[in-house]
Amino acid sequence: MARSRGFDTDAAVEQAMDLFWKQGYRATPMPRLTELLGIGSGSLYAAFGSKDGLYAQALRRYCEGLVAALDRDVRAGDDIRTALRRLLLAMVTADAADPERGCLLVNAIVERAAHDGTVQQVRTAMTAIEAVLAEALERARVRGELSGERSPVEVARFLTTFIQGLHVMSQARADRAFLEPAVAVALRVLD
């Protein structure tokens, strides 16, 4: 008969995600993880296989939340330009509030570009982000909000790339006065 885990794995993934997001993978040693989670290293290994396994689950949780929030925000009922402008400026504001933390997706690929599993997770998340944006742009095109000149997929790919660039620029301490005009120019792709 299997023994019950003495801890909540969902809560552990959430706490680990926050720690990895603040400190990065390399700067988060196993003793700090086990201390934060209140478990022994044996329990961590039994539940997640390794520090890499825990990191992969934490990154997956972050990516799923990111994509779900994006989908919710682009369906907010406004026209696509208003929804995207609000979304992009909210990202700028959030990043400016904690520029060292940045975006876990960007942090992951910068820190672990040589780790195939992390690269695949980031690529999967980018594909999901692009798909959410492409669907929203297609709905907007059908509603007559966009001209038919540009493919929703091409525009979504541009916006996906632009969003990651916003996160990087925020970590470089670009302020709202610098980034807001860039958002306005980026949204001209919808014209």
JSON list of C-alpha atoms in Angstrom, two decimals:
[
{"chain": "A", "resi": 1, "resn": "MET", "atom": "CA", "xyz": [0.00, 0.00, 0.00]},
{"chain": "A", "resi": 2, "resn": "ALA", "atom": "CA", "xyz": [1.41, 3.40, -1.03]},
{"chain": "A", "resi": 3, "resn": "ARG", "atom": "CA", "xyz": [2.09, 5.92, 1.69]},
{"chain": "A", "resi": 4, "resn": "SER", "atom": "CA", "xyz": [0.30, 9.23, 1.54]},
{"chain": "A", "resi": 5, "resn": "ARG", "atom": "CA", "xyz": [2.47, 12.27, 0.88]},
{"chain": "A", "resi": 6, "resn": "GLY", "atom": "CA", "xyz": [2.78, 14.45, 3.92]},
{"chain": "A", "resi": 7, "resn": "PHE", "atom": "CA", "xyz": [2.44, 17.66, 1.92]},
{"chain": "A", "resi": 8, "resn": "ASP", "atom": "CA", "xyz": [0.28, 19.34, -0.71]},
{"chain": "A", "resi": 9, "resn": "THR", "atom": "CA", "xyz": [2.08, 18.99, -4.05]},
{"chain": "A", "resi": 10, "resn": "ASP", "atom": "CA", "xyz": [0.00, 21.77, -5.66]},
{"chain": "A", "resi": 11, "resn": "ALA", "atom": "CA", "xyz": [0.99, 24.19, -2.90]},
{"chain": "A", "resi": 12, "resn": "ALA", "atom": "CA", "xyz": [4.60, 23.02, -3.20]},
{"chain": "A", "resi": 13, "resn": "VAL", "atom": "CA", "xyz": [4.63, 23.72, -6.95]},
{"chain": "A", "resi": 14, "resn": "GLU", "atom": "CA", "xyz": [3.12, 27.17, -6.34]},
{"chain": "A", "resi": 15, "resn": "GLN", "atom": "CA", "xyz": [5.69, 28.04, -3.67]},
{"chain": "A", "resi": 16, "resn": "ALA", "atom": "CA", "xyz": [8.56, 26.69, -5.77]},
{"chain": "A", "resi": 17, "resn": "MET", "atom": "CA", "xyz": [7.31, 28.68, -8.78]},
{"chain": "A", "resi": 18, "resn": "ASP", "atom": "CA", "xyz": [7.46, 31.85, -6.73]},
{"chain": "A", "resi": 19, "resn": "LEU", "atom": "CA", "xyz": [10.97, 31.08, -5.47]},
{"chain": "A", "resi": 20, "resn": "PHE", "atom": "CA", "xyz": [12.30, 30.14, -8.93]},
{"chain": "A", "resi": 21, "resn": "TRP", "atom": "CA", "xyz": [10.67, 33.28, -10.32]},
{"chain": "A", "resi": 22, "resn": "LYS", "atom": "CA", "xyz": [12.35, 35.50, -7.73]},
{"chain": "A", "resi": 23, "resn": "GLN", "atom": "CA", "xyz": [15.76, 33.82, -7.64]},
{"chain": "A", "resi": 24, "resn": "GLY", "atom": "CA", "xyz": [16.14, 31.77, -10.80]},
{"chain": "A", "resi": 25, "resn": "TYR", "atom": "CA", "xyz": [16.88, 28.09, -11.11]},
{"chain": "A", "resi": 26, "resn": "ARG", "atom": "CA", "xyz": [20.60, 28.18, -10.39]},
{"chain": "A", "resi": 27, "resn": "ALA", "atom": "CA", "xyz": [20.30, 30.50, -7.40]},
{"chain": "A", "resi": 28, "resn": "THR", "atom": "CA", "xyz": [17.71, 28.28, -5.75]},
{"chain": "A", "resi": 29, "resn": "PRO", "atom": "CA", "xyz": [19.57, 25.50, -3.93]},
{"chain": "A", "resi": 30, "resn": "MET", "atom": "CA", "xyz": [17.89, 22.30, -2.82]},
{"chain": "A", "resi": 31, "resn": "PRO", "atom": "CA", "xyz": [18.20, 23.15, 0.91]},
{"chain": "A", "resi": 32, "resn": "ARG", "atom": "CA", "xyz": [16.31, 26.42, 0.28]},
{"chain": "A", "resi": 33, "resn": "LEU", "atom": "CA", "xyz": [13.60, 24.57, -1.63]},
{"chain": "A", "resi": 34, "resn": "THR", "atom": "CA", "xyz": [13.13, 21.91, 1.02]},
{"chain": "A", "resi": 35, "resn": "GLU", "atom": "CA", "xyz": [13.13, 24.58, 3.75]},
{"chain": "A", "resi": 36, "resn": "LEU", "atom": "CA", "xyz": [10.51, 26.67, 1.94]},
{"chain": "A", "resi": 37, "resn": "LEU", "atom": "CA", "xyz": [8.35, 23.66, 1.19]},
{"chain": "A", "resi": 38, "resn": "GLY", "atom": "CA", "xyz": [8.77, 22.24, 4.67]},
{"chain": "A", "resi": 39, "resn": "ILE", "atom": "CA", "xyz": [9.72, 18.81, 3.36]},
{"chain": "A", "resi": 40, "resn": "GLY", "atom": "CA", "xyz": [12.80, 16.64, 3.26]},
{"chain": "A", "resi": 41, "resn": "SER", "atom": "CA", "xyz": [14.84, 16.18, 0.10]},
{"chain": "A", "resi": 42, "resn": "GLY", "atom": "CA", "xyz": [13.66, 12.56, -0.05]},
{"chain": "A", "resi": 43, "resn": "SER", "atom": "CA", "xyz": [10.04, 13.70, -0.20]},
{"chain": "A", "resi": 44, "resn": "LEU", "atom": "CA", "xyz": [10.87, 16.27, -2.87]},
{"chain": "A", "resi": 45, "resn": "TYR", "atom": "CA", "xyz": [12.59, 13.63, -4.99]},
{"chain": "A", "resi": 46, "resn": "ALA", "atom": "CA", "xyz": [9.75, 11.16, -4.43]},
{"chain": "A", "resi": 47, "resn": "ALA", "atom": "CA", "xyz": [7.16, 13.72, -5.52]},
{"chain": "A", "resi": 48, "resn": "PHE", "atom": "CA", "xyz": [8.98, 15.48, -8.37]},
{"chain": "A", "resi": 49, "resn": "GLY", "atom": "CA", "xyz": [11.91, 13.25, -9.31]},
{"chain": "A", "resi": 50, "resn": "SER", "atom": "CA", "xyz": [14.46, 16.04, -9.06]},
{"chain": "A", "resi": 51, "resn": "LYS", "atom": "CA", "xyz": [14.91, 19.78, -8.79]},
{"chain": "A", "resi": 52, "resn": "ASP", "atom": "CA", "xyz": [14.51, 19.82, -12.59]},
{"chain": "A", "resi": 53, "resn": "GLY", "atom": "CA", "xyz": [11.20, 17.98, -12.25]},
{"chain": "A", "resi": 54, "resn": "LEU", "atom": "CA", "xyz": [9.92, 20.51, -9.73]},
{"chain": "A", "resi": 55, "resn": "TYR", "atom": "CA", "xyz": [11.12, 23.37, -11.91]},
{"chain": "A", "resi": 56, "resn": "ALA", "atom": "CA", "xyz": [9.36, 21.89, -14.95]},
{"chain": "A", "resi": 57, "resn": "GLN", "atom": "CA", "xyz": [6.09, 21.65, -13.01]},
{"chain": "A", "resi": 58, "resn": "ALA", "atom": "CA", "xyz": [6.49, 25.19, -11.66]},
{"chain": "A", "resi": 59, "resn": "LEU", "atom": "CA", "xyz": [7.19, 26.55, -15.15]},
{"chain": "A", "resi": 60, "resn": "ARG", "atom": "CA", "xyz": [4.21, 24.60, -16.54]},
{"chain": "A", "resi": 61, "resn": "ARG", "atom": "CA", "xyz": [1.95, 26.10, -13.87]},
{"chain": "A", "resi": 62, "resn": "TYR", "atom": "CA", "xyz": [3.21, 29.60, -14.71]},
{"chain": "A", "resi": 63, "resn": "CYS", "atom": "CA", "xyz": [2.70, 29.08, -18.45]},
{"chain": "A", "resi": 64, "resn": "GLU", "atom": "CA", "xyz": [-0.79, 27.67, -18.03]},
{"chain": "A", "resi": 65, "resn": "GLY", "atom": "CA", "xyz": [-1.76, 30.64, -15.86]},
{"chain": "A", "resi": 66, "resn": "LEU", "atom": "CA", "xyz": [-0.22, 33.09, -18.32]},
{"chain": "A", "resi": 67, "resn": "VAL", "atom": "CA", "xyz": [-2.09, 31.64, -21.30]},
{"chain": "A", "resi": 68, "resn": "ALA", "atom": "CA", "xyz": [-5.39, 31.45, -19.38]},
{"chain": "A", "resi": 69, "resn": "ALA", "atom": "CA", "xyz": [-5.06, 35.08, -18.26]},
{"chain": "A", "resi": 70, "resn": "LEU", "atom": "CA", "xyz": [-4.24, 36.19, -21.79]},
{"chain": "A", "resi": 71, "resn": "ASP", "atom": "CA", "xyz": [-7.27, 34.36, -23.16]},
{"chain": "A", "resi": 72, "resn": "ARG", "atom": "CA", "xyz": [-9.49, 35.94, -20.50]},
{"chain": "A", "resi": 73, "resn": "ASP", "atom": "CA", "xyz": [-8.10, 39.42, -21.19]},
{"chain": "A", "resi": 74, "resn": "VAL", "atom": "CA", "xyz": [-8.53, 39.31, -24.98]},
{"chain": "A", "resi": 75, "resn": "ARG", "atom": "CA", "xyz": [-12.12, 38.12, -24.51]},
{"chain": "A", "resi": 76, "resn": "ALA", "atom": "CA", "xyz": [-12.89, 41.04, -22.17]},
{"chain": "A", "resi": 77, "resn": "GLY", "atom": "CA", "xyz": [-15.70, 42.27, -24.42]},
{"chain": "A", "resi": 78, "resn": "ASP", "atom": "CA", "xyz": [-13.95, 45.30, -25.81]},
{"chain": "A", "resi": 79, "resn": "ASP", "atom": "CA", "xyz": [-12.85, 45.71, -29.37]},
{"chain": "A", "resi": 80, "resn": "ILE", "atom": "CA", "xyz": [-9.51, 44.04, -30.04]},
{"chain": "A", "resi": 81, "resn": "ARG", "atom": "CA", "xyz": [-7.49, 47.29, -30.12]},
{"chain": "A", "resi": 82, "resn": "THR", "atom": "CA", "xyz": [-8.78, 48.38, -26.72]},
{"chain": "A", "resi": 83, "resn": "ALA", "atom": "CA", "xyz": [-8.32, 44.91, -25.23]},
{"chain": "A", "resi": 84, "resn": "LEU", "atom": "CA", "xyz": [-4.76, 44.58, -26.53]},
{"chain": "A", "resi": 85, "resn": "ARG", "atom": "CA", "xyz": [-3.78, 48.11, -25.51]},
{"chain": "A", "resi": 86, "resn": "ARG", "atom": "CA", "xyz": [-5.11, 47.53, -22.00]},
{"chain": "A", "resi": 87, "resn": "LEU", "atom": "CA", "xyz": [-3.35, 44.16, -21.82]},
{"chain": "A", "resi": 88, "resn": "LEU", "atom": "CA", "xyz": [0.02, 45.46, -23.04]},
{"chain": "A", "resi": 89, "resn": "LEU", "atom": "CA", "xyz": [-0.05, 48.49, -20.75]},
{"chain": "A", "resi": 90, "resn": "ALA", "atom": "CA", "xyz": [-1.00, 46.28, -17.80]},
{"chain": "A", "resi": 91, "resn": "MET", "atom": "CA", "xyz": [2.08, 44.17, -18.57]},
{"chain": "A", "resi": 92, "resn": "VAL", "atom": "CA", "xyz": [4.23, 47.30, -18.64]},
{"chain": "A", "resi": 93, "resn": "THR", "atom": "CA", "xyz": [2.81, 48.41, -15.29]},
{"chain": "A", "resi": 94, "resn": "ALA", "atom": "CA", "xyz": [3.24, 44.99, -13.68]},
{"chain": "A", "resi": 95, "resn": "ASP", "atom": "CA", "xyz": [6.80, 44.62, -14.94]},
{"chain": "A", "resi": 96, "resn": "ALA", "atom": "CA", "xyz": [7.71, 48.13, -13.79]},
{"chain": "A", "resi": 97, "resn": "ALA", "atom": "CA", "xyz": [6.43, 47.33, -10.30]},
{"chain": "A", "resi": 98, "resn": "ASP", "atom": "CA", "xyz": [8.98, 44.51, -9.95]},
{"chain": "A", "resi": 99, "resn": "PRO", "atom": "CA", "xyz": [11.54, 44.72, -12.77]},
{"chain": "A", "resi": 100, "resn": "GLU", "atom": "CA", "xyz": [13.99, 42.32, -11.16]},
{"chain": "A", "resi": 101, "resn": "ARG", "atom": "CA", "xyz": [11.39, 39.57, -11.10]},
{"chain": "A", "resi": 102, "resn": "GLY", "atom": "CA", "xyz": [10.39, 40.00, -14.71]},
{"chain": "A", "resi": 103, "resn": "CYS", "atom": "CA", "xyz": [8.56, 37.32, -16.64]},
{"chain": "A", "resi": 104, "resn": "LEU", "atom": "CA", "xyz": [9.30, 33.74, -15.61]},
{"chain": "A", "resi": 105, "resn": "LEU", "atom": "CA", "xyz": [9.02, 32.63, -19.23]},
{"chain": "A", "resi": 106, "resn": "VAL", "atom": "CA", "xyz": [11.73, 35.08, -20.32]},
{"chain": "A", "resi": 107, "resn": "ASN", "atom": "CA", "xyz": [13.83, 34.28, -17.25]},
{"chain": "A", "resi": 108, "resn": "ALA", "atom": "CA", "xyz": [13.56, 30.55, -17.96]},
{"chain": "A", "resi": 109, "resn": "ILE", "atom": "CA", "xyz": [14.77, 30.73, -21.54]},
{"chain": "A", "resi": 110, "resn": "VAL", "atom": "CA", "xyz": [17.58, 33.14, -20.72]},
{"chain": "A", "resi": 111, "resn": "GLU", "atom": "CA", "xyz": [18.84, 31.08, -17.80]},
{"chain": "A", "resi": 112, "resn": "ARG", "atom": "CA", "xyz": [18.22, 27.60, -19.21]},
{"chain": "A", "resi": 113, "resn": "ALA", "atom": "CA", "xyz": [18.61, 27.97, -22.98]},
{"chain": "A", "resi": 114, "resn": "ALA", "atom": "CA", "xyz": [20.79, 24.85, -23.02]},
{"chain": "A", "resi": 115, "resn": "HIS", "atom": "CA", "xyz": [18.16, 22.73, -21.25]},
{"chain": "A", "resi": 116, "resn": "ASP", "atom": "CA", "xyz": [16.02, 20.98, -23.86]},
{"chain": "A", "resi": 117, "resn": "GLY", "atom": "CA", "xyz": [13.06, 20.48, -21.52]},
{"chain": "A", "resi": 118, "resn": "THR", "atom": "CA", "xyz": [12.90, 24.17, -20.62]},
{"chain": "A", "resi": 119, "resn": "VAL", "atom": "CA", "xyz": [13.29, 25.22, -24.25]},
{"chain": "A", "resi": 120, "resn": "GLN", "atom": "CA", "xyz": [10.42, 22.92, -25.23]},
{"chain": "A", "resi": 121, "resn": "GLN", "atom": "CA", "xyz": [8.19, 24.26, -22.44]},
{"chain": "A", "resi": 122, "resn": "VAL", "atom": "CA", "xyz": [8.88, 27.84, -23.50]},
{"chain": "A", "resi": 123, "resn": "ARG", "atom": "CA", "xyz": [8.22, 27.02, -27.16]},
{"chain": "A", "resi": 124, "resn": "THR", "atom": "CA", "xyz": [4.95, 25.31, -26.20]},
{"chain": "A", "resi": 125, "resn": "ALA", "atom": "CA", "xyz": [3.90, 28.36, -24.19]},
{"chain": "A", "resi": 126, "resn": "MET", "atom": "CA", "xyz": [4.78, 30.72, -27.05]},
{"chain": "A", "resi": 127, "resn": "THR", "atom": "CA", "xyz": [2.76, 28.58, -29.44]},
{"chain": "A", "resi": 128, "resn": "ALA", "atom": "CA", "xyz": [-0.21, 28.70, -27.04]},
{"chain": "A", "resi": 129, "resn": "ILE", "atom": "CA", "xyz": [0.12, 32.48, -26.64]},
{"chain": "A", "resi": 130, "resn": "GLU", "atom": "CA", "xyz": [0.24, 32.89, -30.40]},
{"chain": "A", "resi": 131, "resn": "ALA", "atom": "CA", "xyz": [-2.84, 30.66, -30.81]},
{"chain": "A", "resi": 132, "resn": "VAL", "atom": "CA", "xyz": [-4.85, 32.66, -28.25]},
{"chain": "A", "resi": 133, "resn": "LEU", "atom": "CA", "xyz": [-3.92, 35.92, -29.98]},
{"chain": "A", "resi": 134, "resn": "ALA", "atom": "CA", "xyz": [-4.61, 34.51, -33.46]},
{"chain": "A", "resi": 135, "resn": "GLU", "atom": "CA", "xyz": [-8.06, 33.32, -32.39]},
{"chain": "A", "resi": 136, "resn": "ALA", "atom": "CA", "xyz": [-8.85, 36.72, -30.85]},
{"chain": "A", "resi": 137, "resn": "LEU", "atom": "CA", "xyz": [-7.66, 38.51, -33.98]},
{"chain": "A", "resi": 138, "resn": "GLU", "atom": "CA", "xyz": [-9.70, 36.19, -36.20]},
{"chain": "A", "resi": 139, "resn": "ARG", "atom": "CA", "xyz": [-12.82, 36.90, -34.09]},
{"chain": "A", "resi": 140, "resn": "ALA", "atom": "CA", "xyz": [-12.08, 40.62, -34.44]},
{"chain": "A", "resi": 141, "resn": "ARG", "atom": "CA", "xyz": [-11.64, 40.27, -38.20]},
{"chain": "A", "resi": 142, "resn": "VAL", "atom": "CA", "xyz": [-15.00, 38.48, -38.48]},
{"chain": "A", "resi": 143, "resn": "ARG", "atom": "CA", "xyz": [-16.60, 41.32, -36.44]},
{"chain": "A", "resi": 144, "resn": "GLY", "atom": "CA", "xyz": [-15.14, 43.83, -38.93]},
{"chain": "A", "resi": 145, "resn": "GLU", "atom": "CA", "xyz": [-12.64, 45.34, -36.51]},
{"chain": "A", "resi": 146, "resn": "LEU", "atom": "CA", "xyz": [-9.63, 44.50, -38.68]},
{"chain": "A", "resi": 147, "resn": "SER", "atom": "CA", "xyz": [-8.90, 44.74, -42.36]},
{"chain": "A", "resi": 148, "resn": "GLY", "atom": "CA", "xyz": [-8.16, 41.55, -44.20]},
{"chain": "A", "resi": 149, "resn": "GLU", "atom": "CA", "xyz": [-4.66, 42.65, -45.26]},
{"chain": "A", "resi": 150, "resn": "ARG", "atom": "CA", "xyz": [-2.67, 40.83, -42.58]},
{"chain": "A", "resi": 151, "resn": "SER", "atom": "CA", "xyz": [-3.11, 37.28, -41.47]},
{"chain": "A", "resi": 152, "resn": "PRO", "atom": "CA", "xyz": [-4.23, 36.93, -37.84]},
{"chain": "A", "resi": 153, "resn": "VAL", "atom": "CA", "xyz": [-1.47, 34.33, -37.37]},
{"chain": "A", "resi": 154, "resn": "GLU", "atom": "CA", "xyz": [1.23, 36.73, -38.62]},
{"chain": "A", "resi": 155, "resn": "VAL", "atom": "CA", "xyz": [-0.05, 39.53, -36.39]},
{"chain": "A", "resi": 156, "resn": "ALA", "atom": "CA", "xyz": [-0.29, 37.13, -33.44]},
{"chain": "A", "resi": 157, "resn": "ARG", "atom": "CA", "xyz": [3.31, 36.02, -34.03]},
{"chain": "A", "resi": 158, "resn": "PHE", "atom": "CA", "xyz": [4.44, 39.65, -34.09]},
{"chain": "A", "resi": 159, "resn": "LEU", "atom": "CA", "xyz": [2.53, 40.43, -30.89]},
{"chain": "A", "resi": 160, "resn": "THR", "atom": "CA", "xyz": [3.89, 37.33, -29.15]},
{"chain": "A", "resi": 161, "resn": "THR", "atom": "CA", "xyz": [7.41, 38.48, -29.97]},
{"chain": "A", "resi": 162, "resn": "PHE", "atom": "CA", "xyz": [6.62, 42.07, -28.99]},
{"chain": "A", "resi": 163, "resn": "ILE", "atom": "CA", "xyz": [5.23, 40.98, -25.61]},
{"chain": "A", "resi": 164, "resn": "GLN", "atom": "CA", "xyz": [8.46, 39.16, -24.78]},
{"chain": "A", "resi": 165, "resn": "GLY", "atom": "CA", "xyz": [10.40, 42.23, -25.88]},
{"chain": "A", "resi": 166, "resn": "LEU", "atom": "CA", "xyz": [8.33, 44.36, -23.50]},
{"chain": "A", "resi": 167, "resn": "HIS", "atom": "CA", "xyz": [9.26, 42.04, -20.64]},
{"chain": "A", "resi": 168, "resn": "VAL", "atom": "CA", "xyz": [12.95, 42.23, -21.51]},
{"chain": "A", "resi": 169, "resn": "MET", "atom": "CA", "xyz": [12.88, 46.02, -21.81]},
{"chain": "A", "resi": 170, "resn": "SER", "atom": "CA", "xyz": [11.16, 46.28, -18.44]},
{"chain": "A", "resi": 171, "resn": "GLN", "atom": "CA", "xyz": [13.92, 44.22, -16.87]},
{"chain": "A", "resi": 172, "resn": "ALA", "atom": "CA", "xyz": [16.34, 46.69, -18.47]},
{"chain": "A", "resi": 173, "resn": "ARG", "atom": "CA", "xyz": [14.43, 49.35, -16.49]},
{"chain": "A", "resi": 174, "resn": "ALA", "atom": "CA", "xyz": [12.72, 50.99, -19.46]},
{"chain": "A", "resi": 175, "resn": "ASP", "atom": "CA", "xyz": [9.93, 53.05, -17.92]},
{"chain": "A", "resi": 176, "resn": "ARG", "atom": "CA", "xyz": [6.34, 53.54, -18.97]},
{"chain": "A", "resi": 177, "resn": "ALA", "atom": "CA", "xyz": [7.21, 56.79, -20.77]},
{"chain": "A", "resi": 178, "resn": "PHE", "atom": "CA", "xyz": [9.57, 54.78, -22.96]},
{"chain": "A", "resi": 179, "resn": "LEU", "atom": "CA", "xyz": [7.35, 51.74, -23.48]},
{"chain": "A", "resi": 180, "resn": "GLU", "atom": "CA", "xyz": [3.90, 53.33, -23.96]},
{"chain": "A", "resi": 181, "resn": "PRO", "atom": "CA", "xyz": [4.78, 54.84, -27.36]},
{"chain": "A", "resi": 182, "resn": "ALA", "atom": "CA", "xyz": [6.21, 51.45, -28.41]},
{"chain": "A", "resi": 183, "resn": "VAL", "atom": "CA", "xyz": [2.87, 49.86, -27.52]},
{"chain": "A", "resi": 184, "resn": "ALA", "atom": "CA", "xyz": [1.06, 52.47, -29.65]},
{"chain": "A", "resi": 185, "resn": "VAL", "atom": "CA", "xyz": [3.32, 51.76, -32.62]},
{"chain": "A", "resi": 186, "resn": "ALA", "atom": "CA", "xyz": [2.99, 47.99, -32.20]},
{"chain": "A", "resi": 187, "resn": "LEU", "atom": "CA", "xyz": [-0.80, 48.25, -32.26]},
{"chain": "A", "resi": 188, "resn": "ARG", "atom": "CA", "xyz": [-0.63, 49.92, -35.66]},
{"chain": "A", "resi": 189, "resn": "VAL", "atom": "CA", "xyz": [-0.09, 46.44, -37.03]},
{"chain": "A", "resi": 190, "resn": "LEU", "atom": "CA", "xyz": [-3.87, 46.11, -36.59]},
{"chain": "A", "resi": 191, "resn": "ASP", "atom": "CA", "xyz": [-4.55, 48.96, -39.04]}
]
